[in-house]
Coordinates of C-alpha atoms and ligand atoms in Angstrom, one line a residue:
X1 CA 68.5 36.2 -47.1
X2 CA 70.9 33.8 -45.6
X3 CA 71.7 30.4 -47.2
X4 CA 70.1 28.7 -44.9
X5 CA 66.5 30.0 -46.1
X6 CA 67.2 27.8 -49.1
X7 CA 67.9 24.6 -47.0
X8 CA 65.4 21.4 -47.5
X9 CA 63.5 22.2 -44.3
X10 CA 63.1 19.1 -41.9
X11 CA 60.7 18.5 -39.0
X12 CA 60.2 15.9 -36.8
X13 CA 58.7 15.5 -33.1
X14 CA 58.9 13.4 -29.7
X15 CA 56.6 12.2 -27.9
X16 CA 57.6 13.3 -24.2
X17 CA 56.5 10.4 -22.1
X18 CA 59.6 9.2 -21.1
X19 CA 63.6 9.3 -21.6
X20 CA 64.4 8.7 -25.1
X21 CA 66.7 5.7 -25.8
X22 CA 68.7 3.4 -28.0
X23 CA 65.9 2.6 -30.2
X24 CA 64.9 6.1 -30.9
X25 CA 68.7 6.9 -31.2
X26 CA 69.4 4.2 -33.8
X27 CA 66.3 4.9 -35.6
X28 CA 66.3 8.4 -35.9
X29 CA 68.3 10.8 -33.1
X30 CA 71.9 10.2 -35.1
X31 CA 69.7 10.8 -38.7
X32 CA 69.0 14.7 -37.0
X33 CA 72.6 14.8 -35.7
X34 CA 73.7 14.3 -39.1
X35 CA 71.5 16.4 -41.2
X36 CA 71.6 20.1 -39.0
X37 CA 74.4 21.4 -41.0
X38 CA 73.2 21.0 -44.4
X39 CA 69.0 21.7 -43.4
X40 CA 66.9 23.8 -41.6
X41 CA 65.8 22.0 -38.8
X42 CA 62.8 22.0 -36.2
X43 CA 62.6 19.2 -33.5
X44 CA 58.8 19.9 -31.8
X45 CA 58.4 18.3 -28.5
X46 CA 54.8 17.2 -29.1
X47 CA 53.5 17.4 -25.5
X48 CA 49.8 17.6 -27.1
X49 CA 49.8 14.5 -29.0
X50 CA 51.1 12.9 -25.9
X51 CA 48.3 13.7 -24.1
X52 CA 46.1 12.3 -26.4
X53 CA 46.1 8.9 -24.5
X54 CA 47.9 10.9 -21.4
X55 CA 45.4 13.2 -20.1
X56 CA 45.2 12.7 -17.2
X57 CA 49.3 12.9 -16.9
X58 CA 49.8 16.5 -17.4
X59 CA 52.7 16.3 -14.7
X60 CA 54.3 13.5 -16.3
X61 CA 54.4 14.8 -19.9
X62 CA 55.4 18.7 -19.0
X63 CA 58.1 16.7 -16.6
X64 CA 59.4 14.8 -20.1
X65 CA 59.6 17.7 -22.3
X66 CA 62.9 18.5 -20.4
X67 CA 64.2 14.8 -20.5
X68 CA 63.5 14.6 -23.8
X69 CA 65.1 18.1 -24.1
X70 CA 68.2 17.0 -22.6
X71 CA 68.6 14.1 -24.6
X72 CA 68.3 15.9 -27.9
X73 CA 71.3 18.3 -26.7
X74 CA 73.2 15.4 -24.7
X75 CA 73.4 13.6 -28.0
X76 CA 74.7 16.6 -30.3
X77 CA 71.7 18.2 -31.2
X78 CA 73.2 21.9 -31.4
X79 CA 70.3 24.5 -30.8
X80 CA 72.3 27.4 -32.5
X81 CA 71.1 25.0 -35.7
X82 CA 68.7 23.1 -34.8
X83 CA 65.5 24.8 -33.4
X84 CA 63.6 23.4 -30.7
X85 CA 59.9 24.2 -29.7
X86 CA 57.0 23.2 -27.7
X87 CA 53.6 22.0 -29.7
X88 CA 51.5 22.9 -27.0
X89 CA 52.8 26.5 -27.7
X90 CA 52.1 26.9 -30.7
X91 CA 48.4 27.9 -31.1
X92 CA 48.6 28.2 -35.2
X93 CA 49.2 23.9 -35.3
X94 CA 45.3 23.5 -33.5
X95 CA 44.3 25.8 -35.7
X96 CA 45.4 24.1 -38.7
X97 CA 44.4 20.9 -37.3
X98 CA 40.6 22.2 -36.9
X99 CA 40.5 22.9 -40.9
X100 CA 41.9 19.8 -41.9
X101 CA 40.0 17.7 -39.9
X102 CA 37.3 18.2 -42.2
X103 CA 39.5 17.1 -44.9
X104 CA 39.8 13.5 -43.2
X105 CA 37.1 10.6 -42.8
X106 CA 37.1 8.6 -39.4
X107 CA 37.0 5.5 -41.5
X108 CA 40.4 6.2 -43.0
X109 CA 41.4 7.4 -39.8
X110 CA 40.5 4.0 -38.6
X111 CA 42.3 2.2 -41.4
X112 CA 45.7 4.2 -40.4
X113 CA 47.7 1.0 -39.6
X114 CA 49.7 2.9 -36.7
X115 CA 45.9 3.4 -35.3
X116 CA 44.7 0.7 -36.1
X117 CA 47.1 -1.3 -34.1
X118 CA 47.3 0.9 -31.3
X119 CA 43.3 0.3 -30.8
X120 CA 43.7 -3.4 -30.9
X121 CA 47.2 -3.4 -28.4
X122 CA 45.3 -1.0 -25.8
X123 CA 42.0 -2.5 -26.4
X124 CA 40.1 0.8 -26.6
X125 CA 37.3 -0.5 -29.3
X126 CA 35.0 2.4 -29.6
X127 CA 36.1 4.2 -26.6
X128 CA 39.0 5.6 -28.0
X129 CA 39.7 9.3 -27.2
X130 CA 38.9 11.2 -30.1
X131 CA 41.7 13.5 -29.2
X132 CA 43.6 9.9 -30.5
X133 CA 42.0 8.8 -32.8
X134 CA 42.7 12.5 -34.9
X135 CA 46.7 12.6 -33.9
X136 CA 47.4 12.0 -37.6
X137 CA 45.4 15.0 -38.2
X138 CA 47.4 17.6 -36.0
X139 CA 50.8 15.4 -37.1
X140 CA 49.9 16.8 -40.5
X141 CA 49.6 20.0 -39.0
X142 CA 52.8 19.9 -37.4
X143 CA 54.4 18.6 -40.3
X144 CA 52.6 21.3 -42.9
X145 CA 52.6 24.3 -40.7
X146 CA 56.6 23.8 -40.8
X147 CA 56.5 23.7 -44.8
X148 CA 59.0 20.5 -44.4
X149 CA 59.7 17.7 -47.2
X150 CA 61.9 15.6 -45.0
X151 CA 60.4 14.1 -41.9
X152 CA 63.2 12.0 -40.5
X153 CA 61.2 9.1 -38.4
X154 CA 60.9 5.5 -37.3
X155 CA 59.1 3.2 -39.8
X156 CA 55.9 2.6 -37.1
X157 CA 55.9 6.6 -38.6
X158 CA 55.3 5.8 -42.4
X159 CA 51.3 6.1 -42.6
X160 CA 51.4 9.0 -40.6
X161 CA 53.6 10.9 -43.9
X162 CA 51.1 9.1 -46.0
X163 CA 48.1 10.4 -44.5
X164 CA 50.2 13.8 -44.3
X165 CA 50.6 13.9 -48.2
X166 CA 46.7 13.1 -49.2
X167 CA 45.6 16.0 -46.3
X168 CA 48.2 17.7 -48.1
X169 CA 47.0 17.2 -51.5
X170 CA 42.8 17.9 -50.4
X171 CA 43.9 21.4 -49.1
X172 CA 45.9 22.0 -51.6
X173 CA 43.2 21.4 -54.3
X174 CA 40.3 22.8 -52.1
X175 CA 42.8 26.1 -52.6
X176 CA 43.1 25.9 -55.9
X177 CA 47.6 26.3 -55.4
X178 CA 50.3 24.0 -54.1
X179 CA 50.8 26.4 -50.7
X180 CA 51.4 22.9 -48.9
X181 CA 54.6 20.8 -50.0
X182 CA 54.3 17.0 -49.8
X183 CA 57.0 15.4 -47.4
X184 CA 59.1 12.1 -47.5
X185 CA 59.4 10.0 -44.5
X186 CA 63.4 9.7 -44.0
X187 CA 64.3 7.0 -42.4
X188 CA 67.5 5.3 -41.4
X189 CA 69.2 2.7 -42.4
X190 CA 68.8 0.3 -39.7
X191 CA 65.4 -1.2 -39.1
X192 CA 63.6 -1.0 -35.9
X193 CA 66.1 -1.9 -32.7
X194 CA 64.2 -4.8 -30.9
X195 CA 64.5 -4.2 -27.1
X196 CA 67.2 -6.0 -25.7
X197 CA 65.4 -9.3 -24.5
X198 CA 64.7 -9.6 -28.1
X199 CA 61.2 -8.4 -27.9
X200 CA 60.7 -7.0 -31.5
X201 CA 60.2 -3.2 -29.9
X202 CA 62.0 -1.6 -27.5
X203 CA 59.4 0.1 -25.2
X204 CA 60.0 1.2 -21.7
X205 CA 56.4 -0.3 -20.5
X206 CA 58.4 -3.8 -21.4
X207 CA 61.3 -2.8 -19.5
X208 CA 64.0 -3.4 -22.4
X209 CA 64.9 -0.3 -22.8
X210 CA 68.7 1.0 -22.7
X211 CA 68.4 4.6 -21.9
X212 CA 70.6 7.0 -23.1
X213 CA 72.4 8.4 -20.1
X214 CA 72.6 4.8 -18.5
X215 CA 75.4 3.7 -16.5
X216 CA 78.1 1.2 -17.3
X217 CA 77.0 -1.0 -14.9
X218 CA 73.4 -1.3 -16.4
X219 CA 74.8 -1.3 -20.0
X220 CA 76.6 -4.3 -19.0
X221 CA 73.1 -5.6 -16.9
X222 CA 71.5 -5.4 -20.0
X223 CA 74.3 -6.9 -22.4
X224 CA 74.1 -9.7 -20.2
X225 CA 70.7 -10.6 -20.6
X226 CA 70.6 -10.0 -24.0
X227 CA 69.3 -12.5 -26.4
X228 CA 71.6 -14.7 -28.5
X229 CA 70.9 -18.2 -30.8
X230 CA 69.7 -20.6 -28.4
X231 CA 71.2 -23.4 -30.4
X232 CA 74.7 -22.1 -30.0
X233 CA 75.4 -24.3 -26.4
X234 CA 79.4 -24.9 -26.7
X235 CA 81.8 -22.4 -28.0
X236 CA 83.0 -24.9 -31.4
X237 CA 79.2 -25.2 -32.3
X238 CA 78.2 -23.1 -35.5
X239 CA 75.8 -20.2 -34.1
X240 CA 73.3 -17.9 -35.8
X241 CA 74.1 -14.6 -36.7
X242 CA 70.2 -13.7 -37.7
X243 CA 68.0 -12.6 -34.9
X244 CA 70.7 -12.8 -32.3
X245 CA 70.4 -9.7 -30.6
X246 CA 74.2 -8.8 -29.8
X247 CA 74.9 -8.9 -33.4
X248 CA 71.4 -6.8 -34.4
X249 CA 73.2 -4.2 -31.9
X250 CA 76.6 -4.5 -33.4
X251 CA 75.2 -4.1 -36.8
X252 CA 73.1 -0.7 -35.2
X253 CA 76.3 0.9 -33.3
X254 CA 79.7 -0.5 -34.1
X255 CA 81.2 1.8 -36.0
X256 CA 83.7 -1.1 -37.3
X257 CA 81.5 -2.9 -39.9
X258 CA 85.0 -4.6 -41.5
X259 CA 85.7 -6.4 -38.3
X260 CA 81.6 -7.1 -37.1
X261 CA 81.7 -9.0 -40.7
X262 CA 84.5 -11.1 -39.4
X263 CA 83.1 -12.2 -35.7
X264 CA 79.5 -12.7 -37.8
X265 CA 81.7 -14.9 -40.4
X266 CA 83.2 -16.4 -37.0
X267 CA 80.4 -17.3 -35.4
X268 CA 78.6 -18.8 -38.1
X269 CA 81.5 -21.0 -38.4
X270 CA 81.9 -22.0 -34.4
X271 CA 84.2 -21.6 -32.3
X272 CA 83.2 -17.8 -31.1
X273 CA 81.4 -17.2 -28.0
X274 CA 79.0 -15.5 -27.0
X275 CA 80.6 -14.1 -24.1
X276 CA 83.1 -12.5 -26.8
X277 CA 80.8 -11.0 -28.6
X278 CA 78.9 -9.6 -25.5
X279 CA 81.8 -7.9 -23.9
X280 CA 82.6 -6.4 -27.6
X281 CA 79.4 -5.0 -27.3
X282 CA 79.4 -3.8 -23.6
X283 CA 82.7 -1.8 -25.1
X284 CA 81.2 -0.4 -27.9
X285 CA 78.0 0.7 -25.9
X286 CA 79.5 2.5 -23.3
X287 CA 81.8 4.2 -25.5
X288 CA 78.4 5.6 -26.8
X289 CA 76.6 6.6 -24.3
X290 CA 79.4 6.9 -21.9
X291 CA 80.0 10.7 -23.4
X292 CA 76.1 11.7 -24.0
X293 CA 75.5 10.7 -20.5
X294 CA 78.5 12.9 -19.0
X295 CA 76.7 15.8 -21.2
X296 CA 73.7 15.1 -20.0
X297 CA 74.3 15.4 -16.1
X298 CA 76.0 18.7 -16.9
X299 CA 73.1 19.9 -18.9
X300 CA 70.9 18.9 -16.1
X301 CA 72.6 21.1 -13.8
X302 CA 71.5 24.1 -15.7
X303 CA 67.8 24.2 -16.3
X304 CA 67.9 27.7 -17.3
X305 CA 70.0 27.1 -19.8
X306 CA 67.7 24.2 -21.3
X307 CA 64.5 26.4 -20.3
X308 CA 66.1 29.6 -22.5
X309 CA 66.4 27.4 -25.5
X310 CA 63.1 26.2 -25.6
X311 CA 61.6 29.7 -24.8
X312 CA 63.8 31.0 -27.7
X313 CA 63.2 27.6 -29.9
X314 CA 58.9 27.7 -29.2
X315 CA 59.0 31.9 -29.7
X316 CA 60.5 31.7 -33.3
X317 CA 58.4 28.5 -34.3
X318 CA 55.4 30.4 -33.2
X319 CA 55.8 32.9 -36.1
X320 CA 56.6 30.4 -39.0
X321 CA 53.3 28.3 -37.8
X322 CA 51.2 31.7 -37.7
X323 CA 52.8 32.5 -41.4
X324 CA 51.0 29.0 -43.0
X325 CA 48.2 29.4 -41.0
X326 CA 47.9 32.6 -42.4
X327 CA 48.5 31.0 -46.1
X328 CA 45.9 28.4 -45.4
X329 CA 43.2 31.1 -44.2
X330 CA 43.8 32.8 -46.5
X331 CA 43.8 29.9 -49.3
X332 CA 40.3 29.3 -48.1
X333 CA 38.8 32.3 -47.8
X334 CA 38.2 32.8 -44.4
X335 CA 38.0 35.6 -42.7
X336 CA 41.6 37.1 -40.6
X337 CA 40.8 40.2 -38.4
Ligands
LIG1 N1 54.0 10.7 -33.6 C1 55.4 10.9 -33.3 C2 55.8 9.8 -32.4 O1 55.1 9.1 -31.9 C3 55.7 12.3 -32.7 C4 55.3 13.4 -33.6 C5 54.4 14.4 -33.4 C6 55.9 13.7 -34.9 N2 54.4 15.3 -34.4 C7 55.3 14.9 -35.3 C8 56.9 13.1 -35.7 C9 55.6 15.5 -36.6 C10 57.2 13.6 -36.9 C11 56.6 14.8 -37.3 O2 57.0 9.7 -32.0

């Protein structure tokens, strides 16, 4: 076999319901870049779980798997390492899903805090889809069916790898052998990117949102508006480096931490501006995105291109998800004409 059967195998997925941006960059986009070479990596576009509070937005979430596609490639995701797939393709991860489900209460369901919080922000009470309320159920299925230990995520994403591991560990024992390997959430160093109004999450309902192939004039829009210390009125007052947006940003994406140490030590003392900050960051932002974006359109021009890798991506996923399934049948004791 090739080395790279012995690689730590990594799998994480997307939501497709919209353009992925800064946020998911920061938190976990550059992580993938990173790691491609030295693991075997899956990215799963997980149109499914997206229309577990989407269904009745087929159009919009098939319409996203590209966008999110795109972004994935624009940002240096490389397909010859990194393979690509589409859940909804891949019949073995419902499959898995059906079995575990037994293996999971609705009250702990209930008590998963992403859930949890996601029923009290949308206000769905009882009348939450069941598709919804389960997600964590077929996450575990995407994340097992995959055999991965590293799941590279956002931290919203940490009691989704917890309820992973105890599925994990009740299907395991219910088999009597370790067939499933427990994962590690892996996430990165910088916390979560608040939007850029300061709103602690950067969500495109709220509209704060810098999208990844955005121009230079709306990286400099949103710049502009962004958030600083409202105590720091003249340019010789002493301002606050904590919670002040343009520096949260500088911390996330300028690669020169030496000389963001300096303007923070600056502006704590006075006499820095926010405008000087701001137009550091409008530079290092469209430095950023400026290339991904240029990708991006020319990617776009080729959907067949984008199409064959995600045929070729979903086709050889569809294999490795039948090969656990197969495991975990068999584990049981079920039947497999
Ligand atoms: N729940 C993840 C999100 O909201 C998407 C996702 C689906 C995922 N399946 C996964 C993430 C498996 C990691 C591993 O973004």
């Amino acid at each position: 076999m090739t080395e790279s059967a012995e690689r730590p195998i990594i799998l994480t997925g997307d939501r497709p319901t919209g353009q992925l941006h800064l946020g998911h960059f920061a938190g976990s986009l550059r992580t993938r870049v990173g790691l491609q070479d030295s693991h075997q990596q899956y990215l799963l576009l997980a149109d499914t779980q997206a229309l577990t509070d989407n269904a009745d937005n087929v159009e919009k979430v098939q319409r996203n798997i590209i966008e999110v596609a795109l972004d994935y490639l624009a940002v240096g995701i490389d397909p010859t390492k990194t393979t690509i797939c589409i859940q909804s393709c891949l019949p073995a991860l419902f499959e898995l899903t059906s079995y575990y489900m037994n293996f999971v209460t609705v009250a702990r369901l209930e008590r998963n805090p992403t859930i949890k919080t996601e029923i009290q922000m949308r206000g769905f009470e009882r009348d939450i889809p069941a598709g919804f309320l389960c997600y964590p159920v077929s996450q575990a299925a995407d994340i097992t069916a995959f055999k991965a230990t590293l799941v590279p995520v956002g931290e919203d994403q940490i009691p989704m790898i917890e309820q992973t591991n105890e599925v994990v560990r009740r299907v395991n024992r219910q088999i009597g052998n370790d067939i499933l390997p427990e994962c590690k959430a892996l996430l990165s160093n910088v916390g979560r990117l608040p939007g850029f109004d300061g709103k602690a999450k950067m969500s495109k309902s709220l509209g704060n949102t810098i999208v990844l192939d955005a121009s230079d004039k709306d990286i400099k829009k949103a710049v502009n508006a962004m958030y600083t210390d409202p105590n720091h009125l003249r340019i010789e007052d002493p301002g606050q480096v904590e919670g002040n947006v343009v520096f949260t940003y500088l911390d996330a994406f300028d690669p020169n931490k030496a000389e963001v140490e300096e303007l923070k030590a600056h502006y704590r003392r006075g006499g820095l501006g926010d405008g000087t900050v701001k137009k550091r960051l409008e530079g290092v932002l469209k430095e950023l995105i400026g290339p991904i974006r240029e990708r991006r359109q020319e990617l776009a021009k080729d959907p067949t291109y984008v199409m064959d890798i995600l045929r070729d991506g979903t086709d050889k996923c569809r294999l490795i998800t039948q090969d656990t399934l197969d495991e975990v049948k068999a584990g049981l004791g079920l039947f497999r004409f």
